[in-house]
PDB file of C-alpha atoms in Angstrom:
ATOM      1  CA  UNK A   1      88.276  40.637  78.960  1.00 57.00           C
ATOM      2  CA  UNK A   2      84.591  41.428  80.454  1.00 86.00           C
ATOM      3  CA  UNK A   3      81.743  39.126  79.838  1.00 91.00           C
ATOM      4  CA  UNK A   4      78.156  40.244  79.756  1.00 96.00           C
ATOM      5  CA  UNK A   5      76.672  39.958  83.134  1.00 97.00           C
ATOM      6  CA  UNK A   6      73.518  38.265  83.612  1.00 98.00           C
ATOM      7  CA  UNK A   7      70.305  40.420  83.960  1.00 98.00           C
ATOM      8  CA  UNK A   8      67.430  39.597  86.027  1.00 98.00           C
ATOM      9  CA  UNK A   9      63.834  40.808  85.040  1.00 98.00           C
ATOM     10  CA  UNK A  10      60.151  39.953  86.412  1.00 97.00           C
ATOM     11  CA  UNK A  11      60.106  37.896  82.966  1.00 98.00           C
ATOM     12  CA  UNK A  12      63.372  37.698  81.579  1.00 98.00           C
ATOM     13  CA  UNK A  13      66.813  36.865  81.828  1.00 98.00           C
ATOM     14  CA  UNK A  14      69.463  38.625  79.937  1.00 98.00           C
ATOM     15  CA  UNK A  15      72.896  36.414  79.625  1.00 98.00           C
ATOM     16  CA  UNK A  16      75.280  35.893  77.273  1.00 97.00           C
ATOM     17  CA  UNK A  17      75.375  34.254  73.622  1.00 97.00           C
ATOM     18  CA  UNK A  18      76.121  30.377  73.427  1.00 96.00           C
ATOM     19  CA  UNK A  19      76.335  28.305  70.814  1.00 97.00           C
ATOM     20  CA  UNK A  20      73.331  26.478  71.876  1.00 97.00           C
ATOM     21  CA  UNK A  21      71.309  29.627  70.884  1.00 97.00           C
ATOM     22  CA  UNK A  22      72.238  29.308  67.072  1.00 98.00           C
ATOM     23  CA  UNK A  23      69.053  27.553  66.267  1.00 98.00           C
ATOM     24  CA  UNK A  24      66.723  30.249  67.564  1.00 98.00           C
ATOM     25  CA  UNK A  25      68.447  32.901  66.624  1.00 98.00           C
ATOM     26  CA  UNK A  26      68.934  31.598  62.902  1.00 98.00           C
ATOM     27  CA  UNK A  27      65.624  30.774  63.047  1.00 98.00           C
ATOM     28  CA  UNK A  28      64.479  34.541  64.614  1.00 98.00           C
ATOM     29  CA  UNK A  29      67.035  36.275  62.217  1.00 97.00           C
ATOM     30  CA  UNK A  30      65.695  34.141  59.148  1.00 97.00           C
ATOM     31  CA  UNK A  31      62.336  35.361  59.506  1.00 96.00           C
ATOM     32  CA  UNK A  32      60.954  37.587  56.933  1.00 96.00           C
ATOM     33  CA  UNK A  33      58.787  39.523  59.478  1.00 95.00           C
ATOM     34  CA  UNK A  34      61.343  39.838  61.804  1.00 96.00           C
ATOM     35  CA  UNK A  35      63.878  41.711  59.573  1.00 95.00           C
ATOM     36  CA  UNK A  36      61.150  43.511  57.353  1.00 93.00           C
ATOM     37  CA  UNK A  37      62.080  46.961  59.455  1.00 92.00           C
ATOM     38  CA  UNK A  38      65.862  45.946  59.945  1.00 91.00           C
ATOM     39  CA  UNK A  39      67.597  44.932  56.506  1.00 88.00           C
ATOM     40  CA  UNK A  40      64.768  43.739  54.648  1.00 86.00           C
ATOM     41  CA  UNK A  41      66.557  40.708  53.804  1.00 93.00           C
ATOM     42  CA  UNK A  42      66.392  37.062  56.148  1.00 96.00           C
ATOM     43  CA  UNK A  43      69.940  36.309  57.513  1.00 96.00           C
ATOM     44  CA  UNK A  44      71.472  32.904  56.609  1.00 97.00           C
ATOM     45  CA  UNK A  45      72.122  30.461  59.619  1.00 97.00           C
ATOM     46  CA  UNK A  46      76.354  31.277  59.060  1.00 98.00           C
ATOM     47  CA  UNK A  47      75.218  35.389  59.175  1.00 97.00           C
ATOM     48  CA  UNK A  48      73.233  34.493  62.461  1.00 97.00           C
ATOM     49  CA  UNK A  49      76.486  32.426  63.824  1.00 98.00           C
ATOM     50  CA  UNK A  50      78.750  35.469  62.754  1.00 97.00           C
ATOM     51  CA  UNK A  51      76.077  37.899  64.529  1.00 96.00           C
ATOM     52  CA  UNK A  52      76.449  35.623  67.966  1.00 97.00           C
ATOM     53  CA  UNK A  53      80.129  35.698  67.413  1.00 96.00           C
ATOM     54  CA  UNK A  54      80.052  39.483  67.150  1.00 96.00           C
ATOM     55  CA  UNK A  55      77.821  40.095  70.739  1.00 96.00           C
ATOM     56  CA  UNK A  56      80.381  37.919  71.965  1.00 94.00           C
ATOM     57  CA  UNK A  57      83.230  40.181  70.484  1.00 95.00           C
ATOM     58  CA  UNK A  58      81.033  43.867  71.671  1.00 96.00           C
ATOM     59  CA  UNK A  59      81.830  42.984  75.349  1.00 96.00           C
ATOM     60  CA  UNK A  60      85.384  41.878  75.203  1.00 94.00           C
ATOM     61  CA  UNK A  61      86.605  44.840  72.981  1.00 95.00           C
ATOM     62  CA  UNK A  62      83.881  47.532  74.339  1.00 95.00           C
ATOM     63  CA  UNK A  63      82.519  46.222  78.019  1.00 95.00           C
ATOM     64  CA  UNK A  64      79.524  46.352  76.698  1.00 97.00           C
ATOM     65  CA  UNK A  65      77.391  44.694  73.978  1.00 97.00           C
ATOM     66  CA  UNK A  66      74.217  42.345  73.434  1.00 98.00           C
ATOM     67  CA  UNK A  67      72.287  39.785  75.954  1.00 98.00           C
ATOM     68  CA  UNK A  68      70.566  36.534  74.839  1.00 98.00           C
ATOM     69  CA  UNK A  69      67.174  37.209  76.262  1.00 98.00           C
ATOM     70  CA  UNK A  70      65.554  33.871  77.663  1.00 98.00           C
ATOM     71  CA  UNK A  71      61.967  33.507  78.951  1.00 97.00           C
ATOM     72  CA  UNK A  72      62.212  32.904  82.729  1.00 97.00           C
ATOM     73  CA  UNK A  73      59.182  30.522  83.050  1.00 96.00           C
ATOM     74  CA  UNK A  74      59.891  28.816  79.912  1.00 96.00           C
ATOM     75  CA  UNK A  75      63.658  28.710  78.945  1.00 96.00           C
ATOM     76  CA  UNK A  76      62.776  30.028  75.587  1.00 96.00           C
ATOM     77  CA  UNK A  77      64.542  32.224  73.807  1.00 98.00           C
ATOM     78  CA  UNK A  78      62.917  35.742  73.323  1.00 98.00           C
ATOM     79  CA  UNK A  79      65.778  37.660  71.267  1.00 98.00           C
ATOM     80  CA  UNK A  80      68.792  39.642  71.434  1.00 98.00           C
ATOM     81  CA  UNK A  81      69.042  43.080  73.155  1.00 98.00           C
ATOM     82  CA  UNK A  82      71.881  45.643  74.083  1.00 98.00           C
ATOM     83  CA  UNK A  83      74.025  47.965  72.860  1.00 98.00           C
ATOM     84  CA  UNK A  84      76.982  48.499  70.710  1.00 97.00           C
ATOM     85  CA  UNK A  85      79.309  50.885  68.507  1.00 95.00           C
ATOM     86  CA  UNK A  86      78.795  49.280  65.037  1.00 93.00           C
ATOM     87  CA  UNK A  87      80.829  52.283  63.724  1.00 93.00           C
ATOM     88  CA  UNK A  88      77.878  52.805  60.952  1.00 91.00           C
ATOM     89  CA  UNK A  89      77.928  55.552  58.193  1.00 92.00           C
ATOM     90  CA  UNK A  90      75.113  57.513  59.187  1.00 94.00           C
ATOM     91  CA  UNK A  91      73.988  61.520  59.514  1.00 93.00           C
ATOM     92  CA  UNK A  92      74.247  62.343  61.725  1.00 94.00           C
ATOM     93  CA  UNK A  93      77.005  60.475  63.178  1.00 92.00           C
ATOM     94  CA  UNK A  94      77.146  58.724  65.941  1.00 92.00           C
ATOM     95  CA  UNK A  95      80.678  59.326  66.964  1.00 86.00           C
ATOM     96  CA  UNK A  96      81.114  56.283  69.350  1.00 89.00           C
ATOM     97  CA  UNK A  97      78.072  56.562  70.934  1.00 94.00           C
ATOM     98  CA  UNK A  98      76.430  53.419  72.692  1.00 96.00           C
ATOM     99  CA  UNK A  99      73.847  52.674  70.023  1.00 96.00           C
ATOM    100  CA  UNK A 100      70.938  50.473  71.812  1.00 97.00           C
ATOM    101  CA  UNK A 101      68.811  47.855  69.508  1.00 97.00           C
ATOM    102  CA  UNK A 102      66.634  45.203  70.470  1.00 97.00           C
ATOM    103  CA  UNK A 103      64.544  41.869  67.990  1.00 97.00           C
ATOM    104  CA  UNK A 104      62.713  39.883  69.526  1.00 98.00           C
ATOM    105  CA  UNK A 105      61.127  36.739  67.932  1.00 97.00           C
ATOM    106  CA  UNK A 106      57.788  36.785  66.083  1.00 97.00           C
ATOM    107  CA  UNK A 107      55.924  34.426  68.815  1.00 96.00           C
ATOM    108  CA  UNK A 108      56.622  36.775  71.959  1.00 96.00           C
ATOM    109  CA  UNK A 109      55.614  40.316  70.121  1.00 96.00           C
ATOM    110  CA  UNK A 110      53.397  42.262  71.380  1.00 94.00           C
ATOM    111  CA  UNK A 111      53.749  41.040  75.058  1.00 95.00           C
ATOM    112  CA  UNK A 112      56.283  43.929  76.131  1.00 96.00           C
ATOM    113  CA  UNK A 113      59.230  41.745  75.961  1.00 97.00           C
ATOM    114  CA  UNK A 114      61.271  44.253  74.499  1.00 97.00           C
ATOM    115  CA  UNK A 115      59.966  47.451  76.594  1.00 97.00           C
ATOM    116  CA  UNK A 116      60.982  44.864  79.631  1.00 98.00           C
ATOM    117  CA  UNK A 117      64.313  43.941  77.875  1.00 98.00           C
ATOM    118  CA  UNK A 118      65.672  47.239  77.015  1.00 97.00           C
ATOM    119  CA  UNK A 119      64.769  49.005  80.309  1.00 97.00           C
ATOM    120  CA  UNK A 120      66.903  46.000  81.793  1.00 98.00           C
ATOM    121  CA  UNK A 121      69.691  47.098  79.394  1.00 97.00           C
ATOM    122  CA  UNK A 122      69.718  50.779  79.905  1.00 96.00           C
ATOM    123  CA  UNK A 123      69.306  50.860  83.730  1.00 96.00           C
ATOM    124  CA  UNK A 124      72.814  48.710  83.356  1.00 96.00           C
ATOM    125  CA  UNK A 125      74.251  51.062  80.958  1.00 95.00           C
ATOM    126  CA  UNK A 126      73.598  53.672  83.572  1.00 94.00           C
ATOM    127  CA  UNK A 127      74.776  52.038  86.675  1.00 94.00           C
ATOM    128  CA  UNK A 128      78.054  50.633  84.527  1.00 93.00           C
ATOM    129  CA  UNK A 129      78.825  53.089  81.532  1.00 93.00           C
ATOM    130  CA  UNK A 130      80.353  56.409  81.642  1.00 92.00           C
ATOM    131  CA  UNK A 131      78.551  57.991  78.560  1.00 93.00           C
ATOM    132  CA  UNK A 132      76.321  61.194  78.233  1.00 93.00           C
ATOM    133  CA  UNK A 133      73.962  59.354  75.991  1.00 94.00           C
ATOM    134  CA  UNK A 134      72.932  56.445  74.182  1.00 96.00           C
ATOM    135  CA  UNK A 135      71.025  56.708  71.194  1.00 96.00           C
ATOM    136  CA  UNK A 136      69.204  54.255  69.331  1.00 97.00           C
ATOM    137  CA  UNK A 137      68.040  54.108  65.450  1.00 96.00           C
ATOM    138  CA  UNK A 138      64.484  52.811  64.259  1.00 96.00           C
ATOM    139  CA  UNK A 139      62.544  52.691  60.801  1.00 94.00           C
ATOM    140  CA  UNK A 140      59.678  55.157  60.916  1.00 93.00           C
ATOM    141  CA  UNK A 141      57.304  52.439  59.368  1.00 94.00           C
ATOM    142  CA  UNK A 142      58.289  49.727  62.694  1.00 95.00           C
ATOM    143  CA  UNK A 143      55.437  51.345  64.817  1.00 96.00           C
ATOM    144  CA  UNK A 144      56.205  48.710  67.472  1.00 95.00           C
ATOM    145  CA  UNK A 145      59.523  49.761  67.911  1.00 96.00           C
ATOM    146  CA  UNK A 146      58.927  53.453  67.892  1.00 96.00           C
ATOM    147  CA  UNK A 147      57.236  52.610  70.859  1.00 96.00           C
ATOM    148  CA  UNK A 148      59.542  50.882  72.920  1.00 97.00           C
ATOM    149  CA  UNK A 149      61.572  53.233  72.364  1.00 97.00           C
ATOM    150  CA  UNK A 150      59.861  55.888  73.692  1.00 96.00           C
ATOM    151  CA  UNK A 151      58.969  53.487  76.624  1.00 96.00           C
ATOM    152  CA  UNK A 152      62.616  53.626  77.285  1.00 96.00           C
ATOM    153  CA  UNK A 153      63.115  56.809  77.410  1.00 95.00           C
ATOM    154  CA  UNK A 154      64.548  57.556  74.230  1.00 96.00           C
ATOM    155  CA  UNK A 155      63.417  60.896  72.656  1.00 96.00           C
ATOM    156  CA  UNK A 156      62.448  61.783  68.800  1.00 95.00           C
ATOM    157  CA  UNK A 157      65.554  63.996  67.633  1.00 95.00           C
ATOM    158  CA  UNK A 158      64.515  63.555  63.644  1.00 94.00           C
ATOM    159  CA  UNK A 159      65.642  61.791  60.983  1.00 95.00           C
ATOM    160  CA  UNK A 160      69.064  60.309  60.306  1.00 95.00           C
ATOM    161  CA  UNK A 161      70.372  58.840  56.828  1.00 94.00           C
ATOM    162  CA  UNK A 162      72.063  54.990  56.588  1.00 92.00           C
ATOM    163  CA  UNK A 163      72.673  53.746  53.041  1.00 89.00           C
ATOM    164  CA  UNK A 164      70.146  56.019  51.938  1.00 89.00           C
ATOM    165  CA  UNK A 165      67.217  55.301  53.753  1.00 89.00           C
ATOM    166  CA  UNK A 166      65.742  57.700  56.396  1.00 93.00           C
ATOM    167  CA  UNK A 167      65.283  56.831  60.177  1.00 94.00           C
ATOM    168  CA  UNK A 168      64.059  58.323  62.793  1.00 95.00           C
ATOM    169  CA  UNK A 169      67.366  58.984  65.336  1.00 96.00           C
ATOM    170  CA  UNK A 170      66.418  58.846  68.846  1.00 96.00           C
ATOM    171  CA  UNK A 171      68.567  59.501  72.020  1.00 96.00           C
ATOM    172  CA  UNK A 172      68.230  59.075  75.750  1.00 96.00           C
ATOM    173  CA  UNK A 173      70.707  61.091  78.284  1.00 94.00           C
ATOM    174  CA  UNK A 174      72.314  58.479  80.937  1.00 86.00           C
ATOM    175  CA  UNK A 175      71.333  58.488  84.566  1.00 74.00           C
ATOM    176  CA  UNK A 176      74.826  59.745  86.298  1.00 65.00           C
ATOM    177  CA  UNK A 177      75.433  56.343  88.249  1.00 50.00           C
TER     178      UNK A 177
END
């Protein structure tokens, strides 16, 4: 059973889900402006407890998954980051490729948080995974996130489909640890 390790950034820390984070997340996940790219629709507080319990499921079944992303001066908590297989019907496919994502909550945008964050996530995923590529999905209207991920070295391959809304697909080849 592997447990997420804890990352270490000039800002952050990335660690693992507790319970103690249910408030902020449900909070973070039950914001209209935070899922307006994502689903559209505000999680409940049980979908954000069955989300936590999921991250905590990615790295026991995968060795890999999402991070808790805490504020290093403040203890706060920024949002979830990381990657996973969420086995999602989508064209193309993504045939068990590491699929990165990142939210962070509405009070640390547009700081870099998530640029910091992923970079964190990826530079593990290179030193500890034994993929070609990770790829990582993003609504074309989430400008902020189009960024990031282009900060992160993910490249524009074109649209993909999921439940019948287009996104734009981008990958990112892994450094050969």
């Amino acid at each position: 059973m592997k447990k997420a390790p804890i990352l270490y950034t000039g800002r952050l820390i990335l660690r693992a889900h507790e319970p103690a984070d249910l408030d902020a997340s449900a909070a973070m996940w039950g914001d209209p402006s935070v899922v307006q790219h994502i689903s559209g629709r505000p999680s409940t507080r049980s979908q954000s407890w069955q989300r936590i319990l999921t991250y905590a499921g990615l790295w026991s079944m995968l060795g890999y998954g999402y991070w808790a992303v805490e504020d290093r001066a403040t203890g706060g908590f920024v949002g979830d980051v990381g990657l996973a297989d969420f086995h999602r019907a989508i064209e193309p496919p993504l045939d068990g490729t590491p699929e990165t994502g990142w939210v962070i909550a509405p009070n640390f945008w547009g700081k870099g948080y998530a640029t910091e964050a992923i970079r964190a996530a990826v530079a593990w995923a290179d030193a500890s995974l034994d993929f070609d590529r990770t790829v990582c999905i993003v609504s074309a209207a989430n400008k902020a996130s189009l960024r990031v991920a282009g900060k992160a070295g993910y490249v524009d391959m074109g649209t993909a489909t999921m439940n019948d809304e287009p996104l734009r697909l981008f990958v990112r080849a892994q450094a050969r640890h």
